[in-house]
Amino acid sequence: MDSHARLERALGASAAPRRDPAFTVAVMQQVEERRFRVGAVVSILRAGGLAALGGIGALLAANWAGAHWDGVQTGLVLAAAAFALVGFTRSQLRSALAR
Amino acid sequence: MSADEEARLIAAARRGDSRAFAALVDAHQQAVRGFLRRFTGAWADADDIAQEAFVTAWRRLDRFEGRSTFRSWVSGIGYRIARDARRAHGRALKRDGDWAESQAPAEQAPIEDRMALADAMAALPEDQRAVVALCLGEGFSHTEASEILNLPLGTVKSHASRGRERLLQALEAKDG
């Protein structure tokens, strides 16, 4: 065998297999792990952002309520009255239907 | 795999279809791993780097512009990872001798030739070894090697020719 043919064969010894499902599976496992990690980080950031927005909203509402306490009291009384009225009406309707 | 089929799989993988990406990995792993095995001289390291290259390719799929083939693009990613790993450690990747194990086809070259070739490959300058691994080892064209390694086409041709000569000399020297 001449040197060129020997070189070709020696180079061919390092060839990877034509099909290697184990390698493909290993790559896809890493891909899925990375995708899961990215998804988890995005979810955490999203939840953290929503919680921060909620907290800021609650603080602003508390601040506003402190500055407009009279209005808030009136609102609460009106809301309580509305709930009481609705509750009373519903109970009357129920008892009328039951008869 | 035809160019159309490859383009279809790449488009599907970009939309998040992991089966399409798995098909791309399956089709191109041989070329990428073969190149990296010859370039690093260490099969286990090369396969790890090839895995990392494919995972990086998945992450950066949006940046693939289709100016080169998919296998060239991934080989380029693998080459840069391997090169950076060598430089970061300040040493050549450890040659683990895996090449001598029985994963290669039965009609393989005599072990003396493979050892002489491995030594000669390790002695080649980095760029030249990469060109030899791509063009002589995996049958990449000179143009593809030029794109992967970011080297002028003339330099690639010269590296391929000189690299081949040096490997032939190494085989002949072993006989003498």
Coordinates of C-alpha atoms in Angstrom, one line a residue:
Chain A
M1 CA 0.0 0.0 0.0
D2 CA 1.4 3.4 -0.9
S3 CA 1.8 6.3 1.5
H4 CA -1.2 8.2 0.3
A5 CA -3.5 5.2 0.8
R6 CA -2.0 4.6 4.3
L7 CA -2.6 8.3 5.1
E8 CA -6.2 8.0 4.0
R9 CA -6.8 5.0 6.2
A10 CA -5.0 6.4 9.2
L11 CA -7.1 9.6 8.9
G12 CA -10.2 7.5 8.6
A13 CA -9.5 5.9 11.9
S14 CA -10.7 9.0 13.8
A15 CA -14.0 9.1 11.9
A16 CA -17.1 9.4 14.1
P17 CA -19.9 6.9 13.5
R18 CA -22.4 7.8 10.8
R19 CA -25.3 7.4 13.1
D20 CA -25.1 7.8 16.9
P21 CA -28.4 8.2 18.6
A22 CA -26.7 8.4 22.0
F23 CA -24.9 11.5 20.9
T24 CA -28.0 13.1 19.5
V25 CA -29.9 12.3 22.7
A26 CA -27.1 13.8 24.9
V27 CA -27.3 17.0 22.8
M28 CA -31.1 17.2 23.0
Q29 CA -31.0 16.6 26.8
Q30 CA -28.7 19.6 27.2
V31 CA -30.9 21.7 24.9
E32 CA -34.0 20.8 26.9
E33 CA -32.2 21.5 30.2
R34 CA -31.1 24.9 29.0
R35 CA -34.6 25.6 27.7
F36 CA -36.1 24.6 31.0
R37 CA -33.6 26.8 32.9
V38 CA -34.3 29.8 30.7
G39 CA -38.1 29.2 31.1
A40 CA -37.7 28.9 34.9
V41 CA -35.7 32.2 35.0
V42 CA -38.3 34.0 32.9
S43 CA -41.1 32.7 35.1
I44 CA -39.3 33.8 38.3
L45 CA -38.6 37.2 36.8
R46 CA -42.2 37.6 35.6
A47 CA -43.6 36.6 39.0
G48 CA -41.1 38.9 40.7
G49 CA -42.1 41.8 38.4
L50 CA -45.8 41.2 39.1
A51 CA -45.2 41.0 42.8
A52 CA -43.2 44.2 42.7
L53 CA -46.0 45.9 40.7
G54 CA -48.6 44.7 43.1
G55 CA -46.6 46.0 46.1
I56 CA -46.0 49.4 44.5
G57 CA -49.8 49.5 43.7
A58 CA -50.7 48.7 47.3
L59 CA -48.3 51.3 48.6
L60 CA -49.7 53.9 46.3
A61 CA -53.3 53.0 47.2
A62 CA -52.4 53.2 50.9
N63 CA -50.8 56.6 50.4
W64 CA -53.7 57.9 48.5
A65 CA -56.2 56.5 51.1
G66 CA -54.2 58.3 53.8
A67 CA -54.4 61.6 51.9
H68 CA -58.2 61.2 51.1
W69 CA -59.4 59.5 54.3
D70 CA -62.8 61.2 54.3
G71 CA -63.6 60.1 50.8
V72 CA -62.4 56.6 51.6
Q73 CA -64.6 56.4 54.6
T74 CA -67.6 57.6 52.6
G75 CA -66.7 55.1 49.9
L76 CA -66.5 52.2 52.4
V77 CA -69.8 53.2 54.0
L78 CA -71.5 53.4 50.6
A79 CA -70.0 50.1 49.5
A80 CA -71.1 48.4 52.8
A81 CA -74.6 49.9 52.3
A82 CA -74.7 48.6 48.7
F83 CA -73.6 45.1 49.8
A84 CA -76.2 45.1 52.6
L85 CA -78.9 46.2 50.3
V86 CA -78.0 43.6 47.7
G87 CA -77.8 40.9 50.4
F88 CA -81.2 41.8 51.8
T89 CA -82.8 41.9 48.4
R90 CA -81.5 38.5 47.5
S91 CA -82.6 36.9 50.7
Q92 CA -86.1 38.4 50.3
L93 CA -86.3 37.1 46.7
R94 CA -85.1 33.6 47.8
S95 CA -87.7 33.4 50.6
A96 CA -90.5 34.7 48.2
L97 CA -89.5 32.0 45.6
A98 CA -89.4 29.3 48.3
R99 CA -93.1 30.0 49.2
Chain B
M1 CA -29.6 15.7 3.4
S2 CA -30.6 18.1 0.6
A3 CA -30.3 21.9 1.0
D4 CA -34.1 22.3 0.9
E5 CA -34.6 19.7 3.6
E6 CA -31.9 21.3 5.7
A7 CA -33.5 24.8 5.3
R8 CA -36.9 23.3 6.3
L9 CA -35.4 21.7 9.4
I10 CA -33.6 24.9 10.4
A11 CA -36.8 27.0 10.0
A12 CA -38.7 24.5 12.1
A13 CA -36.0 24.4 14.7
R14 CA -36.1 28.2 14.9
R15 CA -39.7 28.0 15.8
G16 CA -38.7 25.7 18.7
D17 CA -39.2 22.3 17.1
S18 CA -36.7 20.2 19.0
R19 CA -37.3 17.2 16.7
A20 CA -36.2 19.2 13.7
F21 CA -33.0 20.2 15.6
A22 CA -32.4 16.6 16.6
A23 CA -32.6 15.6 12.9
L24 CA -30.0 18.3 12.1
V25 CA -27.7 17.0 14.9
D26 CA -28.2 13.4 13.7
A27 CA -27.3 14.4 10.1
H28 CA -24.2 16.5 10.9
Q29 CA -22.7 15.0 14.1
Q30 CA -20.3 12.7 12.1
A31 CA -18.7 15.6 10.3
V32 CA -18.4 17.9 13.3
R33 CA -17.1 15.2 15.6
G34 CA -14.7 13.8 13.1
F35 CA -13.2 17.2 12.5
L36 CA -12.9 18.0 16.3
R37 CA -11.5 14.5 17.0
R38 CA -8.7 15.1 14.5
F39 CA -8.2 18.7 15.6
T40 CA -8.0 18.0 19.3
G41 CA -6.5 14.5 19.1
A42 CA -8.7 13.5 22.1
W43 CA -12.0 11.8 21.3
A44 CA -13.7 12.3 24.6
D45 CA -12.9 16.0 24.7
A46 CA -13.8 16.4 21.0
D47 CA -17.2 14.8 21.6
D48 CA -17.9 17.1 24.6
I49 CA -16.9 20.1 22.5
A50 CA -19.1 18.9 19.7
Q51 CA -22.1 18.6 22.1
E52 CA -21.4 22.1 23.4
A53 CA -21.2 23.4 19.8
F54 CA -24.6 22.0 18.9
V55 CA -26.1 23.4 22.1
T56 CA -24.6 26.8 21.3
A57 CA -25.9 26.5 17.7
W58 CA -29.4 25.8 19.1
R59 CA -29.2 28.9 21.3
R60 CA -27.9 31.1 18.4
L61 CA -30.1 29.6 15.6
D62 CA -31.6 33.1 15.0
R63 CA -28.2 34.4 14.0
F64 CA -27.6 31.7 11.4
E65 CA -27.8 33.6 8.1
G66 CA -27.4 30.7 5.8
R67 CA -24.3 32.1 4.1
S68 CA -22.6 28.8 4.8
T69 CA -23.9 25.3 5.3
F70 CA -25.2 24.3 8.7
R71 CA -22.4 21.8 9.2
S72 CA -19.8 24.5 8.4
W73 CA -21.5 26.9 10.9
V74 CA -21.5 24.3 13.7
S75 CA -17.9 23.2 12.9
G76 CA -16.9 26.9 13.2
I77 CA -18.5 27.1 16.6
G78 CA -16.8 23.9 17.7
Y79 CA -13.4 25.1 16.4
R80 CA -13.7 28.3 18.4
I81 CA -14.7 26.5 21.5
A82 CA -11.8 24.0 21.1
R83 CA -9.3 26.8 20.4
D84 CA -10.5 28.9 23.3
A85 CA -10.3 25.9 25.6
R86 CA -6.7 25.3 24.6
R87 CA -5.8 28.9 25.2
A88 CA -7.6 29.2 28.4
H89 CA -5.8 26.2 29.9
G90 CA -2.5 27.3 28.3
R91 CA -1.9 23.8 27.1
A92 CA -2.9 21.4 24.5
L93 CA -6.0 19.3 25.4
K94 CA -4.8 16.1 26.9
R95 CA -4.5 13.4 24.3
D96 CA -6.3 10.5 25.9
G97 CA -5.5 7.8 23.5
D98 CA -9.1 7.1 22.9
W99 CA -8.4 6.9 19.2
A100 CA -6.8 3.5 19.7
E101 CA -10.0 2.1 21.0
S102 CA -12.3 -0.1 19.0
Q103 CA -14.9 2.4 17.9
A104 CA -13.4 2.8 14.5
P105 CA -14.3 0.5 11.6
A106 CA -12.8 -3.0 11.7
E107 CA -10.8 -2.4 8.5
Q108 CA -8.9 0.4 10.1
A109 CA -5.3 1.4 9.7
P110 CA -2.5 -0.3 11.6
I111 CA -2.0 1.1 15.0
E112 CA 1.6 2.2 14.2
D113 CA 0.3 4.3 11.4
R114 CA -2.4 5.8 13.6
M115 CA 0.1 6.6 16.3
A116 CA 2.5 8.2 13.9
L117 CA -0.3 10.2 12.4
A118 CA -1.6 11.3 15.8
D119 CA 1.9 12.5 16.7
A120 CA 2.4 14.3 13.4
M121 CA -1.1 16.0 13.7
A122 CA -0.2 17.1 17.2
A123 CA 3.0 18.7 15.9
L124 CA 1.3 20.7 13.2
P125 CA 0.6 24.4 13.9
E126 CA -3.0 25.0 15.0
D127 CA -4.4 26.5 11.8
Q128 CA -2.7 23.9 9.7
R129 CA -4.0 21.0 11.9
A130 CA -7.5 22.5 11.6
V131 CA -7.3 22.6 7.8
V132 CA -6.0 19.1 7.6
A133 CA -8.7 17.8 10.0
L134 CA -11.4 19.5 7.9
C135 CA -10.2 19.0 4.3
L136 CA -8.3 15.8 4.5
G137 CA -10.1 14.2 7.3
E138 CA -13.7 15.1 6.7
G139 CA -13.8 16.2 3.1
F140 CA -14.8 19.8 3.6
S141 CA -14.0 22.0 0.6
H142 CA -11.2 24.6 0.8
T143 CA -13.9 27.3 0.6
E144 CA -15.8 25.8 3.5
A145 CA -12.6 25.5 5.6
S146 CA -11.8 29.1 4.7
E147 CA -15.2 30.2 6.1
I148 CA -15.0 28.0 9.2
L149 CA -11.5 29.0 10.2
N150 CA -11.8 32.6 8.9
L151 CA -8.6 32.2 6.9
P152 CA -7.9 33.4 3.3
L153 CA -8.6 30.7 0.7
G154 CA -4.9 30.7 -0.5
T155 CA -3.8 30.1 3.1
V156 CA -6.2 27.1 3.4
K157 CA -4.9 25.6 0.2
S158 CA -1.3 26.0 1.3
H159 CA -2.0 24.6 4.8
A160 CA -3.8 21.6 3.2
S161 CA -0.9 20.9 0.9
R162 CA 1.9 21.4 3.4
G163 CA 0.0 19.5 6.1
R164 CA -0.5 16.5 3.8
E165 CA 3.2 16.5 3.0
R166 CA 4.1 16.6 6.7
L167 CA 1.8 13.7 7.5
L168 CA 3.1 11.7 4.6
Q169 CA 6.7 12.3 5.7
A170 CA 5.8 11.2 9.3
L171 CA 4.4 7.9 7.9
E172 CA 7.4 7.3 5.7
A173 CA 9.8 8.3 8.6
K174 CA 8.2 5.6 10.8
D175 CA 9.1 3.0 8.1
G176 CA 12.7 4.2 7.9

